[in-house]
Amino acid sequence: MAGYKPVVIQTYPVLGEKITQDTLYWNNYKTPVQIKEFGAVSKVDFSPQPPYNYAVTASSRIHIYGRYSQEPVKTFSRFKDTAYCATFRQDGQLLVAGSEDGVVQLFDISGRAPLRQFEGHTKAVHTVDFTADKYHVVSGADDYTVKLWDIPNSKEILTFKEHSDYVRCGCASKLNPDLFVTGSYDHTVKMFDARTNKNVLCVEHGQPVESVLLFPSGGLLVSAGGRYVKVWDMLKGGQLLVSLKNHHKTVTCLCLSSSGQRLLSGSLDRKVKIYSTTSYKVVHSFDYAASILSLALSHQDETVVVGMTNGILSVKHRKSEAKKESLPRRRRPAYRTFIKGKIYTKQRDDIVVTRPAKKHLEWYDRDLKSFRISKALDRVLEPNCVIKTPEVTVSIIKELNRRGVLANALAGRDEKEITRVLNFLIRNLSQPRFAPVLINAAEIIIDIYLPVIGQSSVVDKKFIVLQGLVEKEIDYQRELLETLGMMDMLFATMTRNGSAPVWEHVPAELPEEKTESPRQPSDTDKNS
C-alpha cells in the first residue's frame, strides 16, 4: 500500500460578493446592540454637536441616548398621545417634536418641561424641523397644512394650504432660512419660500411620499415613496435625475453619510441600501430582522442606528483601530541561516542525494487506505466539513462510488447517521456542481432504506423534504427546457429572416393604379 494516491478534491469557483472599498468600510462595524422601546421607532435623530447623543421617538416618549449607552440619559414624556419626529437644532441645545394631538412642543435638552407649545394644527403633526436661522420651526400635519412658527414669540407666522393629503415628511434648507421642503401623500413634493406665501417648486413623485432629503449644497433633492427613491435637480427647476427601484416594499426613510458621497435608504422589506451619489448604484446593503421605519448616522459614520416596527432599536458602532503595542523586537536569525546549504552549486564530481518529501495524508485518506470506508464517510459528514468544505464530502462520495463500495458505506446506519446523510443531500442536491454525484447517492440510499420506511418519523420527514426538493428541481428544469425551446424558435426565425434575399420580401408586381400620379378631376367629372 506504499503507492496509495490521495483522493483528488475537485475545486470549484469561489462564490460570493466582490470585495470593494465600500464593502470593507460598511462591514467594519461591531455586532449590533439591540434596545427595546415601548413602541415602533418612528424617528431617530443625532445631535450635530458633541457628544453626538441621539433622540429616539417611540410611542408617547422621546428618549435621549448617549453614543455608547444602552439606557436613556434623558426622557421627555410630557405627551398626551403618540409623539413624532423629535429633531435637534443645529446647536444641539433645543429639541422640537410633533404629536398626535396636533401640538408642536419645544424642549430644552437640560430641562424636562416644554419651553414652547405651538398650537394651530387640528390633526397629528408628523414632521418638524428648524430653519437655518435657528429661530423658526416648520411643521407639517395630517390636516394638509404646513406652518411656520416663530420661537421667541411662540406665534404662527405663515400657513400653507397647498397639499391635498397628509403631510408626512419635510426638511428645511441648511443654507437659506426661508426655504423648506415638504412631502405629502398627494404624491407631490413642494418647496416653499417664506417670502412669497406660496410654493416655488412642485415635483410629482408618483407615490405617497414617505421621506424627503436635501443635499447640504441645496442643489439636489431626494424623495422616497412606494418602492422608488428619486433624485431631483433643484437648480434645473426640479428636473428628475434618476429613479431608483431597488427595494421590494415601501421606502420609509433616507439618510446621507457624513461625507455626502453615500445615500442610505431604509424600507419595509427589512433592508438598508447604500447608494453612491455619483453613479447612484447600490454599493452595499444591510439586513435587519424587522421592517425599518427610521435610520440615522452619527458624525463621521461612527454609529448606525436603525429603528424598526417591532420597537427594536439596532445600534452598530464602528470598530476602533487596534493600536500596535511597541514591544522590544527579539533578534531573529538572519535569512542566510535558513538557506544554508540550499544554494550550494553542484560541482562536476559531486553526487546529489535527494530525500523524498514525506506526504501527510488526511484522516479520510488514512481510512480509505485502510479500507475503513464507513469511517471515511463519517469523517466528511462532520458539521465542520459539511458546512465549510462540501466539495470534500462530494469528492469522497464520488471516490467511494468509483470503487463500487458506496452502497456498503451507506448501509447499516442508525437514525442519527442516516439523518446526517439526508441533511447533506437536502442542503446540496440542488447545486449544479454537486448534482450528478449526489443524485446517484440519493438513489442508492432510497434503494437501501426503502424497506424500513415508516419505522422512524424523523427519517420519514427527511425523505419527504428530499422528495419535495427533487420535484421542485424537476419543475425548474421543465420550465427551463420550455424557455430554451422558445428561444431556439426565436433564434431560428431571426436567422431565417436575416439570411433570406431581399427580393423575397418585395411583391413581384405592383398594381399600376398605385404607381400613377394622382389625376385632377375634370369638369365633366365634377358635373357628374
Short mmCIF file of C-alpha atoms in Angstrom, two decimals, residues 121-394:
data_model
loop_
_atom_site.label_atom_id
_atom_site.label_comp_id
_atom_site.label_asym_id
_atom_site.label_seq_id
_atom_site.Cartn_x
_atom_site.Cartn_y
_atom_site.Cartn_z
CA HIS A 121 -52.78 72.18 13.72
CA THR A 122 -56.03 70.24 14.00
CA LYS A 123 -54.55 66.80 13.36
CA ALA A 124 -51.37 64.82 14.01
CA VAL A 125 -48.07 66.58 13.29
CA HIS A 126 -45.67 64.12 11.63
CA THR A 127 -42.81 66.40 10.54
CA VAL A 128 -40.99 69.29 12.22
CA ASP A 129 -37.63 70.95 11.60
CA PHE A 130 -35.63 74.06 12.49
CA THR A 131 -34.86 76.64 9.80
CA ALA A 132 -31.29 77.69 9.08
CA ASP A 133 -31.52 80.83 11.25
CA LYS A 134 -32.41 78.67 14.32
CA TYR A 135 -35.31 80.96 15.32
CA HIS A 136 -38.16 79.37 13.36
CA VAL A 137 -39.80 75.94 13.22
CA VAL A 138 -41.53 74.34 10.22
CA SER A 139 -44.27 71.76 10.82
CA GLY A 140 -46.48 69.62 8.58
CA ALA A 141 -49.58 67.77 9.68
CA ASP A 142 -52.41 65.47 8.64
CA ASP A 143 -54.69 68.50 8.25
CA TYR A 144 -52.96 69.09 4.87
CA THR A 145 -51.25 72.29 6.13
CA VAL A 146 -47.65 73.43 6.56
CA LYS A 147 -46.98 76.09 9.20
CA LEU A 148 -44.03 78.33 10.05
CA TRP A 149 -43.63 79.25 13.72
CA ASP A 150 -41.60 81.95 15.46
CA ILE A 151 -39.76 80.59 18.50
CA PRO A 152 -39.21 83.83 20.54
CA ASN A 153 -42.85 84.95 20.27
CA SER A 154 -44.47 81.48 20.17
CA LYS A 155 -46.65 82.66 17.29
CA GLU A 156 -47.66 81.30 13.92
CA ILE A 157 -46.14 83.29 11.04
CA LEU A 158 -47.40 81.56 7.90
CA THR A 159 -49.75 78.78 6.86
CA PHE A 160 -49.54 76.98 3.52
CA LYS A 161 -52.60 75.00 2.36
CA GLU A 162 -51.33 73.73 -0.96
CA HIS A 163 -51.25 69.99 -0.24
CA SER A 164 -54.36 67.89 -0.76
CA ASP A 165 -53.45 65.00 1.54
CA TYR A 166 -51.46 64.18 4.68
CA VAL A 167 -48.10 65.95 5.02
CA ARG A 168 -45.85 63.22 6.41
CA CYS A 169 -42.27 64.43 5.80
CA GLY A 170 -40.24 67.56 5.34
CA CYS A 171 -36.91 69.28 5.87
CA ALA A 172 -35.55 72.82 5.94
CA SER A 173 -32.69 74.17 3.88
CA LYS A 174 -29.42 74.43 5.79
CA LEU A 175 -28.33 77.43 3.71
CA ASN A 176 -31.42 79.60 3.24
CA PRO A 177 -33.66 80.29 6.29
CA ASP A 178 -36.67 80.97 4.05
CA LEU A 179 -36.71 77.70 2.09
CA PHE A 180 -38.13 74.37 3.22
CA VAL A 181 -39.47 71.24 1.51
CA THR A 182 -42.44 69.03 2.37
CA GLY A 183 -43.67 65.70 1.02
CA SER A 184 -47.27 64.57 1.09
CA TYR A 185 -49.49 61.58 0.42
CA ASP A 186 -50.89 63.54 -2.55
CA HIS A 187 -47.77 62.24 -4.40
CA THR A 188 -46.12 65.68 -4.57
CA VAL A 189 -43.03 67.30 -3.08
CA LYS A 190 -43.27 71.08 -2.72
CA MET A 191 -40.66 73.69 -1.92
CA PHE A 192 -41.94 76.75 -0.08
CA ASP A 193 -40.44 80.22 0.28
CA ALA A 194 -41.48 82.18 3.37
CA ARG A 195 -41.09 85.41 1.37
CA THR A 196 -43.70 84.51 -1.26
CA ASN A 197 -46.50 82.86 0.77
CA LYS A 198 -46.72 80.04 -1.75
CA ASN A 199 -44.74 77.12 -3.14
CA VAL A 200 -41.98 77.97 -5.56
CA LEU A 201 -41.41 74.44 -6.87
CA CYS A 202 -43.50 71.28 -7.13
CA VAL A 203 -42.43 67.84 -8.37
CA GLU A 204 -44.59 64.76 -8.89
CA HIS A 205 -43.17 61.69 -7.17
CA GLY A 206 -45.91 59.34 -8.35
CA GLN A 207 -46.36 57.58 -4.97
CA PRO A 208 -47.28 58.71 -1.44
CA VAL A 209 -44.11 60.46 -0.23
CA GLU A 210 -42.67 59.00 2.99
CA SER A 211 -39.37 60.88 3.26
CA VAL A 212 -37.52 63.82 1.68
CA LEU A 213 -33.91 64.89 1.96
CA LEU A 214 -31.98 67.96 0.78
CA PHE A 215 -28.30 67.67 -0.02
CA PRO A 216 -26.06 70.02 2.00
CA SER A 217 -25.44 72.14 -1.10
CA GLY A 218 -29.18 72.59 -1.61
CA GLY A 219 -28.92 71.70 -5.29
CA LEU A 220 -30.31 68.16 -5.11
CA LEU A 221 -33.49 66.83 -3.53
CA VAL A 222 -34.20 63.17 -2.76
CA SER A 223 -37.74 61.86 -2.30
CA ALA A 224 -38.84 58.39 -1.21
CA GLY A 225 -42.26 56.82 -1.60
CA GLY A 226 -43.57 53.44 -2.67
CA ARG A 227 -40.66 51.38 -3.91
CA TYR A 228 -38.97 54.37 -5.53
CA VAL A 229 -36.19 56.71 -4.50
CA LYS A 230 -35.98 59.70 -6.85
CA VAL A 231 -33.33 62.39 -7.15
CA TRP A 232 -34.31 65.84 -8.43
CA ASP A 233 -32.13 68.71 -9.63
CA MET A 234 -33.45 71.85 -7.94
CA LEU A 235 -31.23 74.17 -9.96
CA LYS A 236 -32.93 72.98 -13.16
CA GLY A 237 -36.44 73.57 -11.94
CA GLY A 238 -37.00 70.15 -10.38
CA GLN A 239 -35.72 68.00 -13.25
CA LEU A 240 -35.68 64.28 -12.48
CA LEU A 241 -32.10 62.99 -12.50
CA VAL A 242 -32.57 59.34 -11.58
CA SER A 243 -35.27 57.00 -10.32
CA LEU A 244 -34.08 54.09 -8.18
CA LYS A 245 -36.15 50.95 -7.61
CA ASN A 246 -34.00 48.64 -5.52
CA HIS A 247 -36.42 47.84 -2.69
CA HIS A 248 -39.25 45.31 -2.72
CA LYS A 249 -41.52 47.26 -0.37
CA THR A 250 -42.20 50.86 0.62
CA VAL A 251 -39.14 53.02 1.32
CA THR A 252 -39.68 54.77 4.67
CA CYS A 253 -36.51 56.75 5.46
CA LEU A 254 -33.48 58.41 3.89
CA CYS A 255 -30.10 59.44 5.24
CA LEU A 256 -26.79 60.85 3.97
CA SER A 257 -23.34 59.76 5.08
CA SER A 258 -21.13 62.33 6.79
CA SER A 259 -19.13 62.89 3.59
CA GLY A 260 -22.26 63.26 1.45
CA GLN A 261 -20.93 60.67 -1.01
CA ARG A 262 -23.29 57.86 0.06
CA LEU A 263 -27.08 57.86 0.26
CA LEU A 264 -28.85 55.37 2.56
CA SER A 265 -32.46 54.24 2.30
CA GLY A 266 -34.46 52.03 4.68
CA SER A 267 -37.55 50.09 3.73
CA LEU A 268 -40.30 47.83 4.98
CA ASP A 269 -38.50 44.95 3.21
CA ARG A 270 -36.07 44.95 6.20
CA LYS A 271 -33.11 46.19 4.15
CA VAL A 272 -30.94 49.29 4.16
CA LYS A 273 -29.48 50.10 0.73
CA ILE A 274 -26.39 52.26 0.31
CA TYR A 275 -26.01 54.16 -2.99
CA SER A 276 -23.11 56.05 -4.47
CA THR A 277 -24.13 59.67 -5.09
CA THR A 278 -22.04 59.78 -8.26
CA SER A 279 -23.32 56.67 -10.08
CA TYR A 280 -26.47 56.01 -7.97
CA LYS A 281 -25.68 52.30 -7.91
CA VAL A 282 -26.07 50.11 -4.84
CA VAL A 283 -22.63 49.63 -3.29
CA HIS A 284 -23.68 47.81 -0.12
CA SER A 285 -26.72 46.72 1.89
CA PHE A 286 -27.66 45.73 5.45
CA ASP A 287 -30.29 43.17 6.50
CA TYR A 288 -32.42 43.52 9.62
CA ALA A 289 -34.93 41.35 11.46
CA ALA A 290 -38.00 43.60 11.04
CA SER A 291 -39.40 46.36 8.83
CA ILE A 292 -37.44 49.61 9.07
CA LEU A 293 -39.10 52.93 9.94
CA SER A 294 -36.16 55.21 10.78
CA LEU A 295 -32.45 55.49 10.09
CA ALA A 296 -29.66 57.81 11.25
CA LEU A 297 -25.87 58.12 11.02
CA SER A 298 -23.67 59.85 13.55
CA HIS A 299 -20.71 62.16 12.96
CA GLN A 300 -18.06 60.53 10.75
CA ASP A 301 -20.35 57.49 10.34
CA GLU A 302 -19.18 56.20 13.70
CA THR A 303 -22.62 54.84 14.64
CA VAL A 304 -25.54 53.47 12.61
CA VAL A 305 -28.92 53.50 14.38
CA VAL A 306 -31.98 51.82 12.85
CA GLY A 307 -35.50 51.87 14.32
CA MET A 308 -37.95 49.09 13.44
CA THR A 309 -41.68 48.43 13.60
CA ASN A 310 -41.34 45.88 16.41
CA GLY A 311 -39.89 48.50 18.77
CA ILE A 312 -36.30 47.29 18.46
CA LEU A 313 -33.54 49.88 18.15
CA SER A 314 -30.44 48.45 16.44
CA VAL A 315 -27.20 50.32 17.21
CA LYS A 316 -23.94 49.48 15.47
CA HIS A 317 -20.63 51.10 16.43
CA ARG A 318 -17.58 51.26 14.20
CA LYS A 319 -14.67 49.10 15.24
CA SER A 320 -11.79 51.03 16.76
CA GLU A 321 -8.44 50.71 15.07
CA ALA A 322 -6.23 48.48 17.17
CA LYS A 323 -3.04 50.23 18.20
CA LYS A 324 0.05 48.13 17.84
CA GLU A 325 1.99 47.94 21.04
CA SER A 326 5.65 48.72 20.63
CA LEU A 327 7.27 45.65 22.16
CA PRO A 328 11.01 45.13 22.06
CA ARG A 329 11.76 43.07 18.99
CA ARG A 330 13.58 39.85 19.55
CA ARG A 331 16.50 39.40 17.25
CA ARG A 332 15.81 36.61 14.79
CA PRO A 333 18.27 34.55 12.78
CA ALA A 334 19.38 36.08 9.52
CA TYR A 335 17.96 34.88 6.20
CA ARG A 336 21.18 33.15 5.28
CA THR A 337 20.76 30.88 8.31
CA PHE A 338 17.66 29.26 6.81
CA ILE A 339 19.02 28.77 3.31
CA LYS A 340 22.40 27.44 4.37
CA GLY A 341 23.31 24.55 2.11
CA LYS A 342 20.29 25.02 -0.18
CA ILE A 343 22.09 27.32 -2.59
CA TYR A 344 25.11 25.11 -2.92
CA THR A 345 26.12 24.71 -6.55
CA LYS A 346 26.78 21.15 -7.62
CA GLN A 347 30.36 20.51 -8.74
CA ARG A 348 31.36 18.21 -11.54
CA ASP A 349 32.17 15.10 -9.48
CA ASP A 350 29.56 15.58 -6.76
CA ILE A 351 26.74 13.09 -6.20
CA VAL A 352 23.46 14.63 -5.02
CA VAL A 353 21.45 12.52 -2.60
CA THR A 354 17.78 13.58 -2.56
CA ARG A 355 15.47 12.90 0.35
CA PRO A 356 11.88 12.28 -0.68
CA ALA A 357 9.41 14.63 0.95
CA LYS A 358 7.10 12.92 3.37
CA LYS A 359 3.45 13.12 2.41
CA HIS A 360 0.93 13.63 5.17
CA LEU A 361 -2.45 12.06 4.47
CA GLU A 362 -5.74 13.48 5.60
CA TRP A 363 -7.76 11.42 8.06
CA TYR A 364 -10.25 10.32 5.41
CA ASP A 365 -7.34 9.25 3.17
CA ARG A 366 -5.93 7.18 6.02
CA ASP A 367 -9.30 5.49 6.46
CA LEU A 368 -9.59 4.79 2.74
CA LYS A 369 -6.06 3.46 2.70
CA SER A 370 -7.05 1.01 5.45
CA PHE A 371 -10.38 0.16 3.74
CA ARG A 372 -12.43 1.76 6.54
CA ILE A 373 -14.95 3.15 4.08
CA SER A 374 -17.78 3.85 6.57
CA LYS A 375 -15.36 5.66 8.86
CA ALA A 376 -14.08 7.77 5.96
CA LEU A 377 -17.65 8.77 5.04
CA ASP A 378 -18.42 9.65 8.68
CA ARG A 379 -15.40 11.96 8.83
CA VAL A 380 -16.50 14.04 5.83
CA LEU A 381 -20.08 14.23 7.18
CA GLU A 382 -18.94 16.13 10.27
CA PRO A 383 -20.71 19.53 10.56
CA ASN A 384 -17.47 21.48 10.16
CA CYS A 385 -16.62 19.72 6.90
CA VAL A 386 -20.19 19.75 5.54
CA ILE A 387 -20.63 23.49 6.01
CA LYS A 388 -17.18 24.84 5.14
CA THR A 389 -15.92 22.35 2.54
CA PRO A 390 -18.83 20.42 0.99
CA GLU A 391 -16.66 19.71 -2.07
CA VAL A 392 -14.55 17.38 0.11
CA THR A 393 -17.63 15.36 1.10
CA VAL A 394 -18.76 15.15 -2.53
#
